[in-house]
mmCIF file of C-alpha atoms in Angstrom:
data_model
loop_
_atom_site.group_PDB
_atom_site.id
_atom_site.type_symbol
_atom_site.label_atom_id
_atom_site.label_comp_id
_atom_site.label_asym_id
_atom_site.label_seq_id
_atom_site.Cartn_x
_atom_site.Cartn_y
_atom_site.Cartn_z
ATOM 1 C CA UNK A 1 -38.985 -31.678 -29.400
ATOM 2 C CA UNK A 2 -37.844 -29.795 -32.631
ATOM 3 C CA UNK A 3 -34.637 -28.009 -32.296
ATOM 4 C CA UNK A 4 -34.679 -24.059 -31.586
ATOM 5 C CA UNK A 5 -34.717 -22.049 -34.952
ATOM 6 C CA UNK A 6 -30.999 -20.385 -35.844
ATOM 7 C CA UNK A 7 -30.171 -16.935 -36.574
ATOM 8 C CA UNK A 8 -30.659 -13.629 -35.255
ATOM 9 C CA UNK A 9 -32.391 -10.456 -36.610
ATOM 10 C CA UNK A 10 -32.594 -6.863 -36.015
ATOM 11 C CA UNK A 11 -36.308 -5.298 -37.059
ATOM 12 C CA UNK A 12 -35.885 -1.909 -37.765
ATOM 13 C CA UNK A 13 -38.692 1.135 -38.238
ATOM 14 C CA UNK A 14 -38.345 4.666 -38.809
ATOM 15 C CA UNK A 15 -41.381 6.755 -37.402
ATOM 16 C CA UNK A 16 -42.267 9.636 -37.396
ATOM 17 C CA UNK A 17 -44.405 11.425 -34.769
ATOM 18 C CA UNK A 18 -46.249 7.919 -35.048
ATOM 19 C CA UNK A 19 -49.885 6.897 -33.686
ATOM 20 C CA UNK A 20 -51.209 3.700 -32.392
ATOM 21 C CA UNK A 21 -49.446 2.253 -35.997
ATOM 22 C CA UNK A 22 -46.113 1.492 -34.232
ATOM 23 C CA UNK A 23 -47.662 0.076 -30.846
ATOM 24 C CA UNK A 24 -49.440 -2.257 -33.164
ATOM 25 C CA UNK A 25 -46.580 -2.921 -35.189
ATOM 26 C CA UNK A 26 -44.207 -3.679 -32.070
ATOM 27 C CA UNK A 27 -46.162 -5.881 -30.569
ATOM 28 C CA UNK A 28 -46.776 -8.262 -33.980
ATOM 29 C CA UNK A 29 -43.374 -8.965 -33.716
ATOM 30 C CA UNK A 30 -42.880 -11.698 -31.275
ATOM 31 C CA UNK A 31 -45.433 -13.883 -32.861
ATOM 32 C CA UNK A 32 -43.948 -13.509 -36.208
ATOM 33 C CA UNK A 33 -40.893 -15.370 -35.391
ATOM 34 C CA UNK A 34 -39.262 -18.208 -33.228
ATOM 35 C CA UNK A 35 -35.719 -16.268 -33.410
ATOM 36 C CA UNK A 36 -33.648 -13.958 -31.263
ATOM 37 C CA UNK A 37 -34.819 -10.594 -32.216
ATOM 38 C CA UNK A 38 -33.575 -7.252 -31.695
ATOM 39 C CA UNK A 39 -35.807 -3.893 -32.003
ATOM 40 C CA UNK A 40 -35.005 -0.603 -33.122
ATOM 41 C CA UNK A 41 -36.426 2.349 -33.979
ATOM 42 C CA UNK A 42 -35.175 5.420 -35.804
ATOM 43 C CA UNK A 43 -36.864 8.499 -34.632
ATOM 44 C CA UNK A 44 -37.349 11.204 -37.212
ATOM 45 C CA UNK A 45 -40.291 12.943 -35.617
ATOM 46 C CA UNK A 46 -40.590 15.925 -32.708
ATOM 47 C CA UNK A 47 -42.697 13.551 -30.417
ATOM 48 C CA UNK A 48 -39.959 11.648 -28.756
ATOM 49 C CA UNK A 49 -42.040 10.637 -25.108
ATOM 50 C CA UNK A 50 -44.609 8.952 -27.510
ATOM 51 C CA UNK A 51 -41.895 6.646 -28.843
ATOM 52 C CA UNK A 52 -39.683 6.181 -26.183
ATOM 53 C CA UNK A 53 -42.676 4.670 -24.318
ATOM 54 C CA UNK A 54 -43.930 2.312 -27.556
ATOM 55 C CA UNK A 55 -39.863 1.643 -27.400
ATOM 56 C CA UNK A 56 -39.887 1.156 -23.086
ATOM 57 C CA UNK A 57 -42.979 -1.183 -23.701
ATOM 58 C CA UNK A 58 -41.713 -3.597 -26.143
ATOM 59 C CA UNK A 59 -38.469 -3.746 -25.249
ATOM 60 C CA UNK A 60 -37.255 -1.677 -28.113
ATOM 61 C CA UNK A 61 -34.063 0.436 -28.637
ATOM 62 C CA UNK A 62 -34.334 3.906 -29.999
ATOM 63 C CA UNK A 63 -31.717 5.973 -32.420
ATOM 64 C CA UNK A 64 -32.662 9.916 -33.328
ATOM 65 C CA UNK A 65 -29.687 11.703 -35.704
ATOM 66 C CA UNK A 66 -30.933 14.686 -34.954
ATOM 67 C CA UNK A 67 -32.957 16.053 -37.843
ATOM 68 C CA UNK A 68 -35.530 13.756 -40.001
ATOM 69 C CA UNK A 69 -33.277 11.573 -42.065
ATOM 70 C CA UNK A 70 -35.914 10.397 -44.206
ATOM 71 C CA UNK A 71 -36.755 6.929 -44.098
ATOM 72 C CA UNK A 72 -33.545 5.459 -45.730
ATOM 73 C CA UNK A 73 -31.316 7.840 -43.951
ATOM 74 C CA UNK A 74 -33.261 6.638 -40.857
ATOM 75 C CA UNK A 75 -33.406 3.231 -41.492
ATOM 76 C CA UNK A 76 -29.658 3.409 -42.403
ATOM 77 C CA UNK A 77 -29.192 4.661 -38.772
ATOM 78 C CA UNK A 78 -31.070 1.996 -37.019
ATOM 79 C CA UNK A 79 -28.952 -0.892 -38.827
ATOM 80 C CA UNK A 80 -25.890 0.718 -38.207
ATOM 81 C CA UNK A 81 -23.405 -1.854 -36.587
ATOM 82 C CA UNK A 82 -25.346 -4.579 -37.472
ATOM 83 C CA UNK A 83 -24.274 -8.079 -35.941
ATOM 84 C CA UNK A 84 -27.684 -9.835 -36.258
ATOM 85 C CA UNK A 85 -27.989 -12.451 -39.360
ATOM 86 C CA UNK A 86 -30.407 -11.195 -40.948
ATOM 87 C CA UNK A 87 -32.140 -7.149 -40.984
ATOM 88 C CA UNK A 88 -35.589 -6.247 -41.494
ATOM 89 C CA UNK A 89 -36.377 -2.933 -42.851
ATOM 90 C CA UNK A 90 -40.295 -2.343 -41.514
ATOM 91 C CA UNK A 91 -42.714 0.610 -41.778
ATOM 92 C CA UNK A 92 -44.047 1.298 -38.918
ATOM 93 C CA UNK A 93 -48.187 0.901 -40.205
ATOM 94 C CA UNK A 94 -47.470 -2.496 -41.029
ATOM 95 C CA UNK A 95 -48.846 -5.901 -39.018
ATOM 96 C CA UNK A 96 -47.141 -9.118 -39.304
ATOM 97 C CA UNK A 97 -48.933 -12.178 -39.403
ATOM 98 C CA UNK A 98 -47.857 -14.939 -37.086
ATOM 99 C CA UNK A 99 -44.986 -16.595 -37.980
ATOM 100 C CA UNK A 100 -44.882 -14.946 -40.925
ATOM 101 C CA UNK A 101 -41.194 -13.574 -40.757
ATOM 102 C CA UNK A 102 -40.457 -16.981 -39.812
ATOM 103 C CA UNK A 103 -41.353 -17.870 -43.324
ATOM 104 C CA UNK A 104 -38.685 -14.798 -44.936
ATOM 105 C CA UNK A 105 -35.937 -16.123 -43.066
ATOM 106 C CA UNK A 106 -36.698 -19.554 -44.280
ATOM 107 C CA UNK A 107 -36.941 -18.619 -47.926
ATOM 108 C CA UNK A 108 -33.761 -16.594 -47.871
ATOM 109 C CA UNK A 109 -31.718 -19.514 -46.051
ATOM 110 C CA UNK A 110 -33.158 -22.077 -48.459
ATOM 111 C CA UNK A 111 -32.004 -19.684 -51.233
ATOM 112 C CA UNK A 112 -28.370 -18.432 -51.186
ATOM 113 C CA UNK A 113 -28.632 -16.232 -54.449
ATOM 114 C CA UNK A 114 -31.887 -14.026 -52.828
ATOM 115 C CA UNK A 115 -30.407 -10.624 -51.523
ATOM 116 C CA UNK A 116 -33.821 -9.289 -50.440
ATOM 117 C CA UNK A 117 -36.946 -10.977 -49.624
ATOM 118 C CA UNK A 118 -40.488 -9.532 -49.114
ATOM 119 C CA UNK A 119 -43.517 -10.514 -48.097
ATOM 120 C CA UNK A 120 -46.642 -10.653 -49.526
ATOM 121 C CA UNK A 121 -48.663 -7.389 -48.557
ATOM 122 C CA UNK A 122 -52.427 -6.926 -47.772
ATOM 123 C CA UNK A 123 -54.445 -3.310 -47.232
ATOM 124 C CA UNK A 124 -56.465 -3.975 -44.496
ATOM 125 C CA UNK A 125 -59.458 -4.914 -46.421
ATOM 126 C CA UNK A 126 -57.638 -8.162 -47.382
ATOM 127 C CA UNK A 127 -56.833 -7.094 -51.194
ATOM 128 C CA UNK A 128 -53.303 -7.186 -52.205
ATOM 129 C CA UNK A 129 -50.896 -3.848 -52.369
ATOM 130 C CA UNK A 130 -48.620 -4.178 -54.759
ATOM 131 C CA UNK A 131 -45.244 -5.019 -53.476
ATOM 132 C CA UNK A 132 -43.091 -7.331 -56.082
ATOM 133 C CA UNK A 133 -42.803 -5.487 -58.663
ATOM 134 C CA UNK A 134 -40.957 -4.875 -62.559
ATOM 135 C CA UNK A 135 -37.871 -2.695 -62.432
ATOM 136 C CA UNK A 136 -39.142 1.090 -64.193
ATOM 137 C CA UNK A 137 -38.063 1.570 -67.593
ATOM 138 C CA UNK A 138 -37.957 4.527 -69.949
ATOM 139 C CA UNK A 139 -40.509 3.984 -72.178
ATOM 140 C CA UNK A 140 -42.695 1.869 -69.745
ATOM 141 C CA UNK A 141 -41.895 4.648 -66.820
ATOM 142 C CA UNK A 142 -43.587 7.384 -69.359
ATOM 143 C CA UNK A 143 -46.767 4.967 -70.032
ATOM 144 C CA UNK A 144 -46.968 4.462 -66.322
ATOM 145 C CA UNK A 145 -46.591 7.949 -65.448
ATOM 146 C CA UNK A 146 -48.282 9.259 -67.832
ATOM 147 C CA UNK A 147 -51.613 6.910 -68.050
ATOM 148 C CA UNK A 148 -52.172 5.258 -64.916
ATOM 149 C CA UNK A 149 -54.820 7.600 -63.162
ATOM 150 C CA UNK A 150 -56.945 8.156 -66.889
ATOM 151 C CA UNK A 151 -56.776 4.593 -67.782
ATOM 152 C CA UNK A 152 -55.506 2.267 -65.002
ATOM 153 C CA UNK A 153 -55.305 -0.882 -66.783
ATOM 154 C CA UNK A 154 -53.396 0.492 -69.555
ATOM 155 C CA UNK A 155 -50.494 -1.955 -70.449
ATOM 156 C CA UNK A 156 -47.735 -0.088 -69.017
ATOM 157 C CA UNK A 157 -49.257 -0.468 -65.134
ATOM 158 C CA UNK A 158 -50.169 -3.736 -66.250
ATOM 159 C CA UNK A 159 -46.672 -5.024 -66.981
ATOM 160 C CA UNK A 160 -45.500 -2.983 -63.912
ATOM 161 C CA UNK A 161 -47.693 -4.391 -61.435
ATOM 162 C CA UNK A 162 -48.348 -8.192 -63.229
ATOM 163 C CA UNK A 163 -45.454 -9.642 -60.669
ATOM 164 C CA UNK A 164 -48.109 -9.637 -57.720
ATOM 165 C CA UNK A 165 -50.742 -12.106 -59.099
ATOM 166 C CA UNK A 166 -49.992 -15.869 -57.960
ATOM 167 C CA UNK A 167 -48.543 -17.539 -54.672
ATOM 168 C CA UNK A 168 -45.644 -19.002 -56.198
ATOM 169 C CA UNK A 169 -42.206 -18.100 -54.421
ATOM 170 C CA UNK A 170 -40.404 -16.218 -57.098
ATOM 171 C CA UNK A 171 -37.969 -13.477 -58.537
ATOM 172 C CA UNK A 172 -39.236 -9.811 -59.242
ATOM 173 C CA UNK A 173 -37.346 -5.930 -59.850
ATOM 174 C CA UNK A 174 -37.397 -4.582 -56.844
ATOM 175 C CA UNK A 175 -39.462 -5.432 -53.577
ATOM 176 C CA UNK A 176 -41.769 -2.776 -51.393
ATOM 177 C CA UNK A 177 -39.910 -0.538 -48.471
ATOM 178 C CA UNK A 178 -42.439 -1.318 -46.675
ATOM 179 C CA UNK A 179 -41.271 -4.595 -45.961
ATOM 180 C CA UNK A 180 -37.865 -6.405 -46.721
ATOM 181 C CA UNK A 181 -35.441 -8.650 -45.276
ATOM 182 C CA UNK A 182 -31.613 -8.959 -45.872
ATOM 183 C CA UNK A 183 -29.051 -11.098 -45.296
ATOM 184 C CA UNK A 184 -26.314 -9.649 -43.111
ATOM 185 C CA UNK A 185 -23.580 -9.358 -45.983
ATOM 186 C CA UNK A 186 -25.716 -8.060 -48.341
ATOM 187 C CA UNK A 187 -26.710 -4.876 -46.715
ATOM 188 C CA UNK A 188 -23.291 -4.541 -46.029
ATOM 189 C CA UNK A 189 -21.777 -5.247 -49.284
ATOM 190 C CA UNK A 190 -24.637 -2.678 -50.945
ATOM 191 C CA UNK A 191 -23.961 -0.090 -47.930
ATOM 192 C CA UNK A 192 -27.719 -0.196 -47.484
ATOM 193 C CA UNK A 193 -30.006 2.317 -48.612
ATOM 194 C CA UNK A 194 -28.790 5.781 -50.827
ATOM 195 C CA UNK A 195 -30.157 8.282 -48.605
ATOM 196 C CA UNK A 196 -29.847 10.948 -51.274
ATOM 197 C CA UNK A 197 -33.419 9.439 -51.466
ATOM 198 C CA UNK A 198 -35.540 11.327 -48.593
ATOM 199 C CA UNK A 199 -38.674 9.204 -49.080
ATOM 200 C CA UNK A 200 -39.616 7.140 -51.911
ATOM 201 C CA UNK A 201 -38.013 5.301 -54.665
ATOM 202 C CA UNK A 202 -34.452 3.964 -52.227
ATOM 203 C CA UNK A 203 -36.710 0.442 -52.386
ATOM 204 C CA UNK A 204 -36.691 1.019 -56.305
ATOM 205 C CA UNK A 205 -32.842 1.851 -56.300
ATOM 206 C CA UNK A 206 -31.837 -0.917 -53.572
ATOM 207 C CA UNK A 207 -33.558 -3.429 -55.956
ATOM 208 C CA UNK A 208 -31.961 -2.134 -58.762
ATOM 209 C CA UNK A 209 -28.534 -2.490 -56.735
ATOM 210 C CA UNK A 210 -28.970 -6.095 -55.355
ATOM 211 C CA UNK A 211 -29.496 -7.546 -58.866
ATOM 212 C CA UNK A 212 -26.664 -5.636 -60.383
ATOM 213 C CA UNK A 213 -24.614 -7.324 -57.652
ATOM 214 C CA UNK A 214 -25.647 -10.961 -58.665
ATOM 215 C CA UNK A 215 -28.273 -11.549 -56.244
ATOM 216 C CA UNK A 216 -32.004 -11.735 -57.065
ATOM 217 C CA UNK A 217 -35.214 -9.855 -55.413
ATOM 218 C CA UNK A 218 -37.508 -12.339 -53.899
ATOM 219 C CA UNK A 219 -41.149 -12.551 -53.042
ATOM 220 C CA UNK A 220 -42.540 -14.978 -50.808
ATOM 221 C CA UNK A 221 -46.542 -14.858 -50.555
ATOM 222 C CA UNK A 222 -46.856 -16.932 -47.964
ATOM 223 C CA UNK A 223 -45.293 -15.122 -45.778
ATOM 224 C CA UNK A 224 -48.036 -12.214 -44.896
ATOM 225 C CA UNK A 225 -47.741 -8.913 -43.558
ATOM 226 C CA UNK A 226 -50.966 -6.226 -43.145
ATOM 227 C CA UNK A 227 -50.085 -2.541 -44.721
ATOM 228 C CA UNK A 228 -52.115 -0.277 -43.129
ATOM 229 C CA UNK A 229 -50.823 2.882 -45.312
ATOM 230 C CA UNK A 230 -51.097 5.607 -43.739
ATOM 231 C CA UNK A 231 -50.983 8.046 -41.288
ATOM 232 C CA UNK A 232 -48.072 10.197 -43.090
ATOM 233 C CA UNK A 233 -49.963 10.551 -46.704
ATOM 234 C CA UNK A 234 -53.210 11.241 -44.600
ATOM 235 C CA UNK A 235 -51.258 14.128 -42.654
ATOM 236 C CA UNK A 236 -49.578 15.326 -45.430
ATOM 237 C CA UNK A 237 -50.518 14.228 -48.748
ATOM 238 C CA UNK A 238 -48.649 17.073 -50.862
ATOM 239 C CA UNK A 239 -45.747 17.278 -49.261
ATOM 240 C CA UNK A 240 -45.554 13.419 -49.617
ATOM 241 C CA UNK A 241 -46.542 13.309 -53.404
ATOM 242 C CA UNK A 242 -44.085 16.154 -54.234
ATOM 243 C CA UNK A 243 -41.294 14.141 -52.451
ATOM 244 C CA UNK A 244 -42.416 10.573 -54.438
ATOM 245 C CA UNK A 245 -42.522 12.228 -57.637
ATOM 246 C CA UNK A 246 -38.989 13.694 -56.938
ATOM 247 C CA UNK A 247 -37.285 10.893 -56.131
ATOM 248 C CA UNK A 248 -38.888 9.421 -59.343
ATOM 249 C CA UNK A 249 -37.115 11.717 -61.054
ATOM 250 C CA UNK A 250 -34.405 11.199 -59.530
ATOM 251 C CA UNK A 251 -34.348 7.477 -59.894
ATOM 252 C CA UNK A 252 -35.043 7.790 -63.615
ATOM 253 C CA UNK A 253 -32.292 10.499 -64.529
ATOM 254 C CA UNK A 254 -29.861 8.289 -62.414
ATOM 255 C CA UNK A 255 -30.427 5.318 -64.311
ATOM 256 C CA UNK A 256 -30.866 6.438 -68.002
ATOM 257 C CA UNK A 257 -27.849 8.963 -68.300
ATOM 258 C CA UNK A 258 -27.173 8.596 -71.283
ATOM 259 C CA UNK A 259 -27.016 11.190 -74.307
ATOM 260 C CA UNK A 260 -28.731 9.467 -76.678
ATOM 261 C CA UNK A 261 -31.307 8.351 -73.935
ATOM 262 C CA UNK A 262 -32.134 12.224 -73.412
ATOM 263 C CA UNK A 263 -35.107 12.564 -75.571
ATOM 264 C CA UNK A 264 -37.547 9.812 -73.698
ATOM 265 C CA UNK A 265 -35.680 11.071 -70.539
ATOM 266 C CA UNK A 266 -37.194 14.410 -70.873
ATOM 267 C CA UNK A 267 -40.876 12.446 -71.910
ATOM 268 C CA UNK A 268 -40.518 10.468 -68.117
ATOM 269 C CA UNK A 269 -39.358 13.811 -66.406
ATOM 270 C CA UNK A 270 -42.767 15.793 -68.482
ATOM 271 C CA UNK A 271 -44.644 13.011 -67.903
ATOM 272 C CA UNK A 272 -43.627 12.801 -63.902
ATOM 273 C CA UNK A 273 -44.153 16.557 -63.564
ATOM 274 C CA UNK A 274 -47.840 16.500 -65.320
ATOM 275 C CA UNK A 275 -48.627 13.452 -62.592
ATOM 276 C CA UNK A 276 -47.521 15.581 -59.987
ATOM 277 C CA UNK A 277 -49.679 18.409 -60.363
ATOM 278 C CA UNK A 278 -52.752 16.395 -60.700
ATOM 279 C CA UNK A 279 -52.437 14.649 -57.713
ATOM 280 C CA UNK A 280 -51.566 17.819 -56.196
ATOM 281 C CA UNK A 281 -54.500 19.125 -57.206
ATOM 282 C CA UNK A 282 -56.471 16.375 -56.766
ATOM 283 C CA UNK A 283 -55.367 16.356 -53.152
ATOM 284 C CA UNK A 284 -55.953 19.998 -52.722
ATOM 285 C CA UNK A 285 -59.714 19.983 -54.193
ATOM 286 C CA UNK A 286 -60.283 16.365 -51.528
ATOM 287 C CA UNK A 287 -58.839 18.903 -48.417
ATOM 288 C CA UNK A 288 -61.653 21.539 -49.171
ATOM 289 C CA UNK A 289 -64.218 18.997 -49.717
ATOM 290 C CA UNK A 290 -63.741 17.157 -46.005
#
């Protein structure tokens, strides 16, 4: 008989006046792993009976601060007084695989230099979402930004998103929020997420932070999780580009303070604030057209 698997974790979500996304989510859980696991659940939203059933159900525990906290405020809240070994920051439209955090934990107790380990993610369809990716840079941020929806294959996405291509454990940037695990001391010692960032870019910043403090950003393909993607662009897809393309600008300004870094500063920020208005658009024009 092999010997029971060691160490604890705590799985947190934050919803957000969820559908049947969390109840799916919840109950992936016990098949992903052989180890003593803990649930909770940050509560941003206005429909608390939904998730304190979802929560009832699967055994979860449930944390509300009172207003939406975004989702590294919320997450934040849900780890507080953490005990277990290791975290897991989760959304709550994701699916694991079985035994597929079982695989994380392995990687990041085979490794003691990986901070944060991610999965490898899959849209529903079975292609892969981008998830291990380069760190943003000035002059790569502004190609990104400013060439990704006219000509999607330009170099600058290319180099951003080349990390996700082979299944070979290795070191990236930063990893997706939408998935990551943690050693215990690390999300201490980094005080977990900035939640100056409402929604978007606190993976980017976290990854950032982790490999500033001598640790390394991990991905580990064969460990699998399903991204769904959803239901909060689908319900609100300005108010959720507006916020991404703020806290890209936030990220970026943070980052590159410098004087002398000002000019191709302000090219990001132009470039940022053209995206923003396209998509906008873009989003506006699909809403009439439905």
């Amino acid at each position: 008989m092999s010997a029971e698997p060691t160490g604890t974790i705590r799985v947190v979500t934050v919803a957000y006046n969820p559908g049947d996304e969390l109840d799916r989510f919840l109950a992936s859980v016990p098949a992903a792993t052989a180890r003593k696991v803990t649930l909770v659940i940050a509560d941003n939203g206005t429909e608390r009976h939904l998730v304190d059933e979802l929560a009832a159900r699967h055994g979860a525990r449930v944390v509300r601060g009172g207003d939406n906290l975004g989702y590294g405020g919320g997450a934040n809240l849900a780890a507080a007084g953490l005990t277990e070994d290791w975290l897991v920051v989760a959304n709550p439209d994701t699916v694991w695989r079985p035994g597929s955090l079982d695989r994380l934990v392995e990687a990041g107790e085979a490794d003691p230099t990986a901070g944060c380990l991610g999965p490898r993610l899959l849209n529903p369809d079975g292609t892969v979402y981008p998830s291990g990716r380069a760190l943003p840079t000035l002059v790569g941020g502004a190609g990104h930004a400013l060439l990704t929806r006219l000509w999607p294959s330009n170099p600058f996405s290319t180099a951003y998103h080349a990390q996700d291509g082979n299944d070979a454990v290795r070191q990236v940037g930063w990893l997706s929020g939408a998935c990551l695990l943690l050693p215990r001391h690390v999300w201490q010692a980094l005080g977990g997420f900035d939640d100056g960032y409402f929604m978007f870019f606190e993976d980017v910043d976290l990854g950032a932070r982790v490999s500033r403090a001598g640790w390394r950003n991990i991905q580990v393909p064969e460990a699998v999780v399903v991204h769904e993607q959803g239901a909060s662009w689908k319900a609100r897809p300005e108010r959720m580009i507006r916020a991404h393309h703020a806290s890209a600008r936030r990220y970026m300004r943070g980052v590159y303070d410098a004087p002398w870094q000002a000019p191709v500063r302000w090219a990001v920020t132009g470039g940022l604030w053209l995206r923003e208005e396209v998509e906008v658009r873009a989003a506006r024009r699909a809403g009439r057209t439905r």
